[in-house]
PDB file of C-alpha atoms in Angstrom:
ATOM      1  CA  MET U1247      25.369  11.154   6.014  1.00 48.00           C
ATOM      2  CA  LEU U1248      24.631  13.037   2.786  1.00 47.00           C
ATOM      3  CA  LEU U1249      21.978  10.458   1.890  1.00 47.00           C
ATOM      4  CA  HIS U1250      20.347  10.997   5.281  1.00 53.00           C
ATOM      5  CA  PHE U1251      20.024  14.750   4.676  1.00 52.00           C
ATOM      6  CA  ILE U1252      18.663  14.190   1.165  1.00 56.00           C
ATOM      7  CA  GLU U1253      16.083  11.741   2.507  1.00 59.00           C
ATOM      8  CA  ARG U1254      15.091  14.116   5.314  1.00 62.00           C
ATOM      9  CA  ASP U1255      14.624  17.040   2.923  1.00 63.00           C
ATOM     10  CA  ALA U1256      12.647  14.869   0.511  1.00 65.00           C
ATOM     11  CA  LEU U1257      10.316  13.746   3.285  1.00 64.00           C
ATOM     12  CA  HIS U1258       9.802  17.344   4.396  1.00 64.00           C
ATOM     13  CA  LEU U1259       8.879  18.284   0.832  1.00 67.00           C
ATOM     14  CA  LEU U1260       6.447  15.368   0.677  1.00 64.00           C
ATOM     15  CA  SER U1261       4.917  16.381   3.995  1.00 65.00           C
ATOM     16  CA  ALA U1262       4.564  20.003   2.890  1.00 67.00           C
ATOM     17  CA  ALA U1263       2.928  18.951  -0.374  1.00 64.00           C
ATOM     18  CA  SER U1264       0.436  16.842   1.581  1.00 69.00           C
ATOM     19  CA  GLU U1265      -0.707  19.769   3.711  1.00 72.00           C
ATOM     20  CA  GLY U1266      -3.819  21.338   2.295  1.00 75.00           C
ATOM     21  CA  ALA U1267      -4.230  18.596  -0.308  1.00 82.00           C
ATOM     22  CA  PRO U1268      -7.858  17.764  -1.259  1.00 86.00           C
ATOM     23  CA  LEU U1269      -9.185  14.845   0.779  1.00 89.00           C
ATOM     24  CA  ASP U1270     -12.868  14.472  -0.104  1.00 91.00           C
ATOM     25  CA  HIS U1271     -12.180  11.873  -2.807  1.00 89.00           C
ATOM     26  CA  PHE U1272     -10.962   9.476  -0.092  1.00 90.00           C
ATOM     27  CA  LEU U1273     -14.348   9.405   1.654  1.00 92.00           C
ATOM     28  CA  PRO U1274     -16.017   6.746  -0.574  1.00 90.00           C
ATOM     29  CA  LEU U1275     -12.960   4.552  -0.061  1.00 90.00           C
ATOM     30  CA  LEU U1276     -13.131   4.968   3.708  1.00 93.00           C
ATOM     31  CA  GLN U1277     -16.857   4.166   3.726  1.00 92.00           C
ATOM     32  CA  GLU U1278     -16.582   1.037   1.555  1.00 90.00           C
ATOM     33  CA  ASP U1279     -16.753  -2.409   3.154  1.00 89.00           C
ATOM     34  CA  LEU U1280     -13.239  -3.671   2.424  1.00 90.00           C
ATOM     35  CA  LEU U1281     -10.824  -6.175   3.897  1.00 92.00           C
ATOM     36  CA  GLY U1282      -8.401  -3.273   4.070  1.00 94.00           C
ATOM     37  CA  ILE U1283      -6.452  -0.671   2.139  1.00 95.00           C
ATOM     38  CA  ALA U1284      -2.863  -1.529   1.218  1.00 95.00           C
ATOM     39  CA  THR U1285      -0.553   1.287   0.166  1.00 94.00           C
ATOM     40  CA  LEU U1286       3.128   1.692  -0.676  1.00 91.00           C
ATOM     41  CA  ASN U1287       3.032   5.447  -0.033  1.00 89.00           C
ATOM     42  CA  TYR U1288       4.773   7.064   2.926  1.00 86.00           C
ATOM     43  CA  ASP U1289       2.426  10.058   3.211  1.00 88.00           C
ATOM     44  CA  THR U1290      -0.515  10.377   5.606  1.00 90.00           C
ATOM     45  CA  LEU U1291      -3.263  11.539   3.225  1.00 92.00           C
ATOM     46  CA  VAL U1292      -5.585   8.626   4.019  1.00 94.00           C
ATOM     47  CA  GLU U1293      -5.155   9.171   7.758  1.00 94.00           C
ATOM     48  CA  SER U1294      -5.804  12.904   7.303  1.00 92.00           C
ATOM     49  CA  ALA U1295      -8.943  12.163   5.293  1.00 94.00           C
ATOM     50  CA  GLY U1296     -10.172   9.938   8.105  1.00 95.00           C
ATOM     51  CA  ARG U1297      -9.680  12.686  10.670  1.00 93.00           C
ATOM     52  CA  ALA U1298     -11.343  15.259   8.412  1.00 92.00           C
ATOM     53  CA  HIS U1299     -14.443  13.095   7.950  1.00 94.00           C
ATOM     54  CA  GLY U1300     -14.664  11.544  11.407  1.00 96.00           C
ATOM     55  CA  VAL U1301     -13.616   8.068  10.258  1.00 96.00           C
ATOM     56  CA  ARG U1302     -11.182   6.185  12.453  1.00 96.00           C
ATOM     57  CA  VAL U1303      -8.188   4.832  10.535  1.00 97.00           C
ATOM     58  CA  SER U1304      -5.704   2.363  12.006  1.00 97.00           C
ATOM     59  CA  THR U1305      -2.314   1.614  10.461  1.00 97.00           C
ATOM     60  CA  GLY U1306      -1.512  -0.961  13.144  1.00 97.00           C
ATOM     61  CA  ALA U1307       1.837   0.691  13.893  1.00 95.00           C
ATOM     62  CA  GLU U1308       1.124   1.291  17.578  1.00 94.00           C
ATOM     63  CA  GLU U1309      -0.422  -2.186  17.928  1.00 95.00           C
ATOM     64  CA  TRP U1310       2.602  -4.050  16.553  1.00 93.00           C
ATOM     65  CA  ASP U1311       4.241  -6.136  19.283  1.00 90.00           C
ATOM     66  CA  GLY U1312       7.552  -6.695  17.523  1.00 88.00           C
ATOM     67  CA  GLY U1313       6.523 -10.111  16.228  1.00 89.00           C
ATOM     68  CA  PHE U1314       5.507 -11.675  12.935  1.00 90.00           C
ATOM     69  CA  ARG U1315       1.835 -10.655  13.067  1.00 94.00           C
ATOM     70  CA  TRP U1316       0.340  -7.269  12.225  1.00 96.00           C
ATOM     71  CA  ARG U1317      -2.710  -6.109  14.157  1.00 95.00           C
ATOM     72  CA  PHE U1318      -5.102  -3.195  13.820  1.00 97.00           C
ATOM     73  CA  ALA U1319      -7.198  -1.251  16.285  1.00 95.00           C
ATOM     74  CA  ASP U1320     -10.792  -2.420  16.590  1.00 93.00           C
ATOM     75  CA  ASP U1321     -13.640  -0.626  14.798  1.00 93.00           C
ATOM     76  CA  ALA U1322     -11.348   1.196  12.385  1.00 96.00           C
ATOM     77  CA  VAL U1323     -10.566   1.254   8.687  1.00 96.00           C
ATOM     78  CA  ARG U1324      -7.447  -0.882   8.275  1.00 97.00           C
ATOM     79  CA  LEU U1325      -4.645   0.839   6.382  1.00 97.00           C
ATOM     80  CA  LEU U1326      -1.603  -1.344   5.672  1.00 97.00           C
ATOM     81  CA  LYS U1327       1.442   0.816   4.874  1.00 95.00           C
ATOM     82  CA  ILE U1328       3.685  -1.892   3.462  1.00 93.00           C
ATOM     83  CA  HIS U1329       6.678   0.405   2.902  1.00 91.00           C
ATOM     84  CA  GLY U1330       6.336   2.248   6.198  1.00 90.00           C
ATOM     85  CA  SER U1331       5.397   5.830   6.947  1.00 90.00           C
ATOM     86  CA  PHE U1332       7.195   9.098   7.523  1.00 85.00           C
ATOM     87  CA  THR U1333       5.422   9.334  10.899  1.00 89.00           C
ATOM     88  CA  TRP U1334       6.698   6.002  12.312  1.00 90.00           C
ATOM     89  CA  ARG U1335       9.525   6.026  14.855  1.00 88.00           C
ATOM     90  CA  PRO U1336      11.313   2.708  15.629  1.00 84.00           C
ATOM     91  CA  SER U1337      12.113   3.452  19.267  1.00 83.00           C
ATOM     92  CA  LYS U1338       9.207   2.161  21.371  1.00 86.00           C
ATOM     93  CA  PRO U1339      10.487  -0.215  24.102  1.00 83.00           C
ATOM     94  CA  LEU U1340       8.289  -3.288  24.568  1.00 80.00           C
ATOM     95  CA  ASP U1341       8.119  -5.958  27.246  1.00 69.00           C
ATOM     96  CA  GLY U1342       9.478  -9.378  26.330  1.00 58.00           C
ATOM     97  CA  GLY U1343      12.439  -9.907  24.081  1.00 53.00           C
ATOM     98  CA  GLY U1344      13.822 -13.335  24.867  1.00 56.00           C
ATOM     99  CA  GLY U1345      17.511 -13.957  25.383  1.00 60.00           C
ATOM    100  CA  GLY U1346      18.215 -10.372  26.356  1.00 63.00           C
ATOM    101  CA  VAL U1347      17.390  -9.085  22.868  1.00 67.00           C
ATOM    102  CA  PRO U1348      15.442  -5.821  23.226  1.00 69.00           C
ATOM    103  CA  ASN U1349      11.952  -5.843  21.733  1.00 77.00           C
ATOM    104  CA  ILE U1350      11.426  -2.531  19.948  1.00 82.00           C
ATOM    105  CA  GLY U1351       8.054  -1.385  18.640  1.00 89.00           C
ATOM    106  CA  LEU U1352       6.803   1.700  16.836  1.00 91.00           C
ATOM    107  CA  TYR U1353       5.565   5.113  17.815  1.00 90.00           C
ATOM    108  CA  GLU U1354       3.200   6.746  15.352  1.00 92.00           C
ATOM    109  CA  MET U1355       3.523  10.512  15.321  1.00 89.00           C
ATOM    110  CA  SER U1356       1.533  13.200  13.531  1.00 84.00           C
ATOM    111  CA  ALA U1357       4.341  14.966  11.662  1.00 80.00           C
ATOM    112  CA  VAL U1358       7.532  14.022   9.854  1.00 78.00           C
ATOM    113  CA  ASP U1359       9.801  15.875  12.295  1.00 78.00           C
ATOM    114  CA  GLU U1360       7.860  15.207  15.511  1.00 82.00           C
ATOM    115  CA  PRO U1361       9.985  13.396  18.131  1.00 82.00           C
ATOM    116  CA  ALA U1362       8.782  10.227  19.811  1.00 85.00           C
ATOM    117  CA  PRO U1363       7.316  10.406  23.366  1.00 87.00           C
ATOM    118  CA  ASN U1364      10.700   9.304  24.721  1.00 81.00           C
ATOM    119  CA  ASN U1365      12.195  12.439  23.097  1.00 79.00           C
ATOM    120  CA  ARG U1366      14.172  10.394  20.587  1.00 73.00           C
ATOM    121  CA  VAL U1367      14.211  11.798  17.089  1.00 66.00           C
ATOM    122  CA  ASP U1368      14.853   8.543  15.253  1.00 69.00           C
ATOM    123  CA  SER U1369      15.014   8.270  11.514  1.00 66.00           C
ATOM    124  CA  THR U1370      11.662   7.856   9.864  1.00 69.00           C
ATOM    125  CA  LEU U1371      10.842   4.183   9.323  1.00 71.00           C
ATOM    126  CA  ILE U1372      10.391   3.694   5.599  1.00 70.00           C
ATOM    127  CA  PHE U1373      11.371   0.861   3.300  1.00 66.00           C
ATOM    128  CA  GLY U1374      12.622   1.891  -0.098  1.00 61.00           C
ATOM    129  CA  GLY U1375      15.447   1.399  -2.557  1.00 55.00           C
ATOM    130  CA  GLN U1376      17.472  -1.676  -1.667  1.00 51.00           C
ATOM    131  CA  VAL U1377      15.794  -2.287   1.695  1.00 52.00           C
ATOM    132  CA  LYS U1378      12.282  -3.043   0.462  1.00 60.00           C
ATOM    133  CA  LEU U1379      12.815  -6.709   1.297  1.00 63.00           C
ATOM    134  CA  THR U1380      14.560  -6.225   4.624  1.00 70.00           C
ATOM    135  CA  PRO U1381      14.069  -8.951   7.262  1.00 73.00           C
ATOM    136  CA  HIS U1382      14.354  -6.332  10.005  1.00 74.00           C
ATOM    137  CA  GLY U1383      11.735  -4.271  11.806  1.00 82.00           C
ATOM    138  CA  PRO U1384       8.046  -4.648  10.977  1.00 90.00           C
ATOM    139  CA  PHE U1385       8.493  -5.425   7.268  1.00 90.00           C
ATOM    140  CA  PRO U1386       8.010  -9.240   7.564  1.00 91.00           C
ATOM    141  CA  ALA U1387       4.807  -8.693   9.579  1.00 94.00           C
ATOM    142  CA  LEU U1388       3.520  -6.140   7.051  1.00 94.00           C
ATOM    143  CA  MET U1389       4.096  -8.491   4.124  1.00 93.00           C
ATOM    144  CA  ARG U1390       2.520 -11.378   6.014  1.00 95.00           C
ATOM    145  CA  GLN U1391      -0.593  -9.290   6.590  1.00 96.00           C
ATOM    146  CA  PHE U1392      -0.701  -8.399   2.890  1.00 95.00           C
ATOM    147  CA  ALA U1393      -0.503 -12.096   2.018  1.00 95.00           C
ATOM    148  CA  ASP U1394      -3.292 -12.887   4.501  1.00 96.00           C
ATOM    149  CA  TRP U1395      -5.525 -10.303   2.854  1.00 95.00           C
ATOM    150  CA  LEU U1396      -4.762 -11.684  -0.592  1.00 94.00           C
ATOM    151  CA  GLU U1397      -5.792 -15.178   0.497  1.00 94.00           C
ATOM    152  CA  GLN U1398      -9.190 -13.838   1.566  1.00 93.00           C
ATOM    153  CA  ALA U1399      -9.817 -11.509  -1.382  1.00 92.00           C
ATOM    154  CA  ASP U1400     -11.727 -12.305  -4.577  1.00 90.00           C
ATOM    155  CA  VAL U1401     -11.230  -8.853  -6.107  1.00 89.00           C
ATOM    156  CA  ILE U1402      -8.325  -6.393  -5.978  1.00 89.00           C
ATOM    157  CA  VAL U1403      -8.794  -2.759  -6.936  1.00 88.00           C
ATOM    158  CA  ALA U1404      -5.439  -1.220  -7.953  1.00 87.00           C
ATOM    159  CA  ALA U1405      -4.975   2.554  -8.233  1.00 85.00           C
ATOM    160  CA  GLY U1406      -1.759   4.527  -8.539  1.00 83.00           C
ATOM    161  CA  PHE U1407       0.451   1.438  -8.611  1.00 84.00           C
ATOM    162  CA  GLY U1408       2.972   1.068 -11.437  1.00 81.00           C
ATOM    163  CA  PHE U1409       3.602  -2.679 -10.904  1.00 81.00           C
ATOM    164  CA  ALA U1410       7.341  -2.067 -10.499  1.00 80.00           C
ATOM    165  CA  ASP U1411       7.780  -3.600  -7.019  1.00 84.00           C
ATOM    166  CA  GLU U1412       8.764  -7.228  -7.477  1.00 83.00           C
ATOM    167  CA  HIS U1413       7.680  -8.376  -4.012  1.00 87.00           C
ATOM    168  CA  ILE U1414       4.169  -6.962  -4.513  1.00 89.00           C
ATOM    169  CA  VAL U1415       3.788  -8.103  -8.125  1.00 86.00           C
ATOM    170  CA  GLY U1416       4.983 -11.591  -7.201  1.00 86.00           C
ATOM    171  CA  ALA U1417       2.380 -11.851  -4.443  1.00 90.00           C
ATOM    172  CA  ILE U1418      -0.383 -10.683  -6.794  1.00 88.00           C
ATOM    173  CA  ARG U1419       0.695 -13.182  -9.458  1.00 85.00           C
ATOM    174  CA  ARG U1420       0.489 -16.034  -6.954  1.00 87.00           C
ATOM    175  CA  TRP U1421      -2.919 -14.779  -5.823  1.00 89.00           C
ATOM    176  CA  ALA U1422      -4.212 -14.683  -9.415  1.00 84.00           C
ATOM    177  CA  SER U1423      -2.791 -18.070 -10.424  1.00 84.00           C
ATOM    178  CA  LEU U1424      -4.515 -19.977  -7.629  1.00 86.00           C
ATOM    179  CA  ASP U1425      -8.105 -19.184  -8.618  1.00 85.00           C
ATOM    180  CA  ALA U1426      -9.365 -18.353 -12.116  1.00 81.00           C
ATOM    181  CA  ASN U1427     -12.384 -16.548 -10.625  1.00 83.00           C
ATOM    182  CA  ARG U1428     -10.272 -13.869  -8.983  1.00 85.00           C
ATOM    183  CA  LYS U1429     -10.345 -10.458 -10.620  1.00 85.00           C
ATOM    184  CA  MET U1430      -8.378  -7.245 -10.586  1.00 83.00           C
ATOM    185  CA  ILE U1431      -9.908  -3.861 -11.347  1.00 83.00           C
ATOM    186  CA  ILE U1432      -7.328  -1.278 -12.410  1.00 81.00           C
ATOM    187  CA  VAL U1433      -8.224   2.372 -11.942  1.00 80.00           C
ATOM    188  CA  ASP U1434      -6.319   4.601 -14.360  1.00 76.00           C
ATOM    189  CA  PRO U1435      -8.259   7.597 -15.752  1.00 74.00           C
ATOM    190  CA  TYR U1436      -5.457   8.578 -18.147  1.00 71.00           C
ATOM    191  CA  PRO U1437      -3.705   5.419 -19.419  1.00 70.00           C
ATOM    192  CA  ARG U1438      -0.873   5.893 -21.884  1.00 68.00           C
ATOM    193  CA  THR U1439      -1.230   4.238 -25.259  1.00 63.00           C
ATOM    194  CA  THR U1440       2.494   3.668 -25.885  1.00 63.00           C
ATOM    195  CA  GLY U1441       5.553   3.049 -23.721  1.00 63.00           C
ATOM    196  CA  PRO U1442       7.539   3.681 -21.682  1.00 65.00           C
ATOM    197  CA  PHE U1443       5.077   3.005 -18.893  1.00 63.00           C
ATOM    198  CA  VAL U1444       7.177   3.972 -15.864  1.00 63.00           C
ATOM    199  CA  GLY U1445       4.823   5.282 -13.190  1.00 64.00           C
ATOM    200  CA  ASP U1446       1.743   4.391 -15.242  1.00 70.00           C
ATOM    201  CA  THR U1447      -0.756   2.089 -13.527  1.00 74.00           C
ATOM    202  CA  TYR U1448      -2.410   0.291 -16.408  1.00 69.00           C
ATOM    203  CA  GLY U1449       0.641   0.494 -18.650  1.00 71.00           C
ATOM    204  CA  GLY U1450       2.778  -0.947 -15.882  1.00 74.00           C
ATOM    205  CA  PHE U1451       0.373  -3.839 -15.538  1.00 74.00           C
ATOM    206  CA  CYS U1452       0.376  -4.496 -19.292  1.00 69.00           C
ATOM    207  CA  THR U1453       4.168  -4.471 -19.304  1.00 70.00           C
ATOM    208  CA  ARG U1454       4.108  -7.164 -16.631  1.00 68.00           C
ATOM    209  CA  CYS U1455       1.833  -9.174 -18.893  1.00 65.00           C
ATOM    210  CA  GLY U1456       4.272  -8.942 -21.803  1.00 61.00           C
ATOM    211  CA  ARG U1457       2.681  -6.003 -23.616  1.00 52.00           C
ATOM    212  CA  ASP U1458       5.713  -3.698 -23.472  1.00 47.00           C
ATOM    213  CA  THR U1459       5.120  -1.598 -26.612  1.00 41.00           C
ATOM    214  CA  GLU U1460       1.422  -0.836 -26.678  1.00 46.00           C
ATOM    215  CA  ILE U1461      -1.670  -1.385 -24.582  1.00 47.00           C
ATOM    216  CA  PRO U1462      -5.283  -2.030 -25.584  1.00 46.00           C
ATOM    217  CA  SER U1463      -7.286   1.050 -26.444  1.00 48.00           C
ATOM    218  CA  ALA U1464     -10.083   2.108 -24.123  1.00 43.00           C
ATOM    219  CA  ALA U1465     -12.340   1.845 -27.160  1.00 43.00           C
ATOM    220  CA  TYR U1466     -12.091  -1.947 -26.944  1.00 40.00           C
ATOM    221  CA  LEU U1467     -13.857  -3.250 -23.880  1.00 37.00           C
ATOM    222  CA  ASP U1468     -13.070  -6.385 -21.937  1.00 43.00           C
ATOM    223  CA  THR U1469      -9.564  -6.931 -23.239  1.00 44.00           C
ATOM    224  CA  GLN U1470      -8.146 -10.078 -21.653  1.00 46.00           C
ATOM    225  CA  LEU U1471      -4.548 -10.095 -20.464  1.00 46.00           C
ATOM    226  CA  PRO U1472      -2.809 -13.081 -18.865  1.00 45.00           C
ATOM    227  CA  LEU U1473      -1.878 -12.925 -15.197  1.00 45.00           C
ATOM    228  CA  GLY U1474      -0.924 -16.319 -13.863  1.00 43.00           C
ATOM    229  CA  ARG U1475      -3.562 -18.870 -14.924  1.00 41.00           C
ATOM    230  CA  THR U1476      -6.286 -16.241 -15.071  1.00 40.00           C
ATOM    231  CA  ALA U1477      -6.799 -12.987 -16.944  1.00 41.00           C
ATOM    232  CA  SER U1478      -7.441  -9.368 -16.085  1.00 43.00           C
ATOM    233  CA  THR U1479     -10.220  -7.463 -17.770  1.00 41.00           C
ATOM    234  CA  PHE U1480      -9.753  -3.864 -18.873  1.00 41.00           C
ATOM    235  CA  SER U1481     -12.940  -1.905 -19.399  1.00 39.00           C
ATOM    236  CA  SER U1482     -13.349   1.738 -20.336  1.00 37.00           C
ATOM    237  CA  LYS U1483     -15.141   4.192 -18.087  1.00 39.00           C
ATOM    238  CA  ALA U1484     -18.276   3.672 -20.153  1.00 34.00           C
ATOM    239  CA  SER U1485     -18.679   0.148 -18.838  1.00 34.00           C
ATOM    240  CA  SER U1486     -18.513   1.242 -15.178  1.00 32.00           C
ATOM    241  CA  PRO U1487     -17.214  -2.068 -13.769  1.00 32.00           C
ATOM    242  CA  ALA U1488     -18.367  -2.710 -10.230  1.00 31.00           C
ATOM    243  CA  CYS U1489     -17.092  -5.028  -7.525  1.00 30.00           C
ATOM    244  CA  PRO U1490     -19.617  -7.746  -6.600  1.00 28.00           C
ATOM    245  CA  HIS U1491     -20.933  -7.111  -3.115  1.00 29.00           C
ATOM    246  CA  SER U1492     -20.718 -10.836  -2.390  1.00 29.00           C
ATOM    247  CA  SER U1493     -16.952 -10.813  -2.832  1.00 39.00           C
ATOM    248  CA  GLU U1494     -14.276  -9.834  -0.401  1.00 53.00           C
ATOM    249  CA  ARG U1495     -12.331  -6.861  -1.758  1.00 56.00           C
ATOM    250  CA  MET U1496      -9.170  -4.993  -0.941  1.00 64.00           C
TER     251      MET U1496
END
């Protein structure tokens, strides 16, 4: 019970911090031709940016039918929230459900404390801590969709990810090891030069590659680091690396 109250207060703080946050920097991302945007964050900043700029964003929460596939609304930017969202409510009754097992879908609300249309105030559906690999709810479908995107992508752009989530890192390693032409672009304007790298995007990546004490300086361009059978290239801002338009990106 105490954990529930702590989680609720933390989500309210996160929601409050999101209100009034700058959103314009999301616009180029929303306008880019991508397979989709995958995030581990629970907040709704990307959705808010879409509303502010007249861009439709679909998380697929309302479209989920309780099965093993994740679907998105048509003609929308696809946002895959792999760890859930503080606006999802697991209380939407669905038709079907063989063997008398109820088939429960998701309501997607606009605020952390907004009740579902059936007036149930269920716990927010988020996956964190020890339940990040749960077989329950939409998590298997979310991870399957992430894997489907990886199979189609030639380039991954990673921003704000510390490479600490084993299930995500493992999927990226498999993706990289299957094709030496695949590339990852890591966006980190302020990389640390020495450890520890907890919460650091580029440092976290280097740690995963066995560089746990220091990382290449931005003064040295095109530093190769092993990731599976391929390598990742780190370039400073001066090199302005760009994603090839002929490649599928996520």
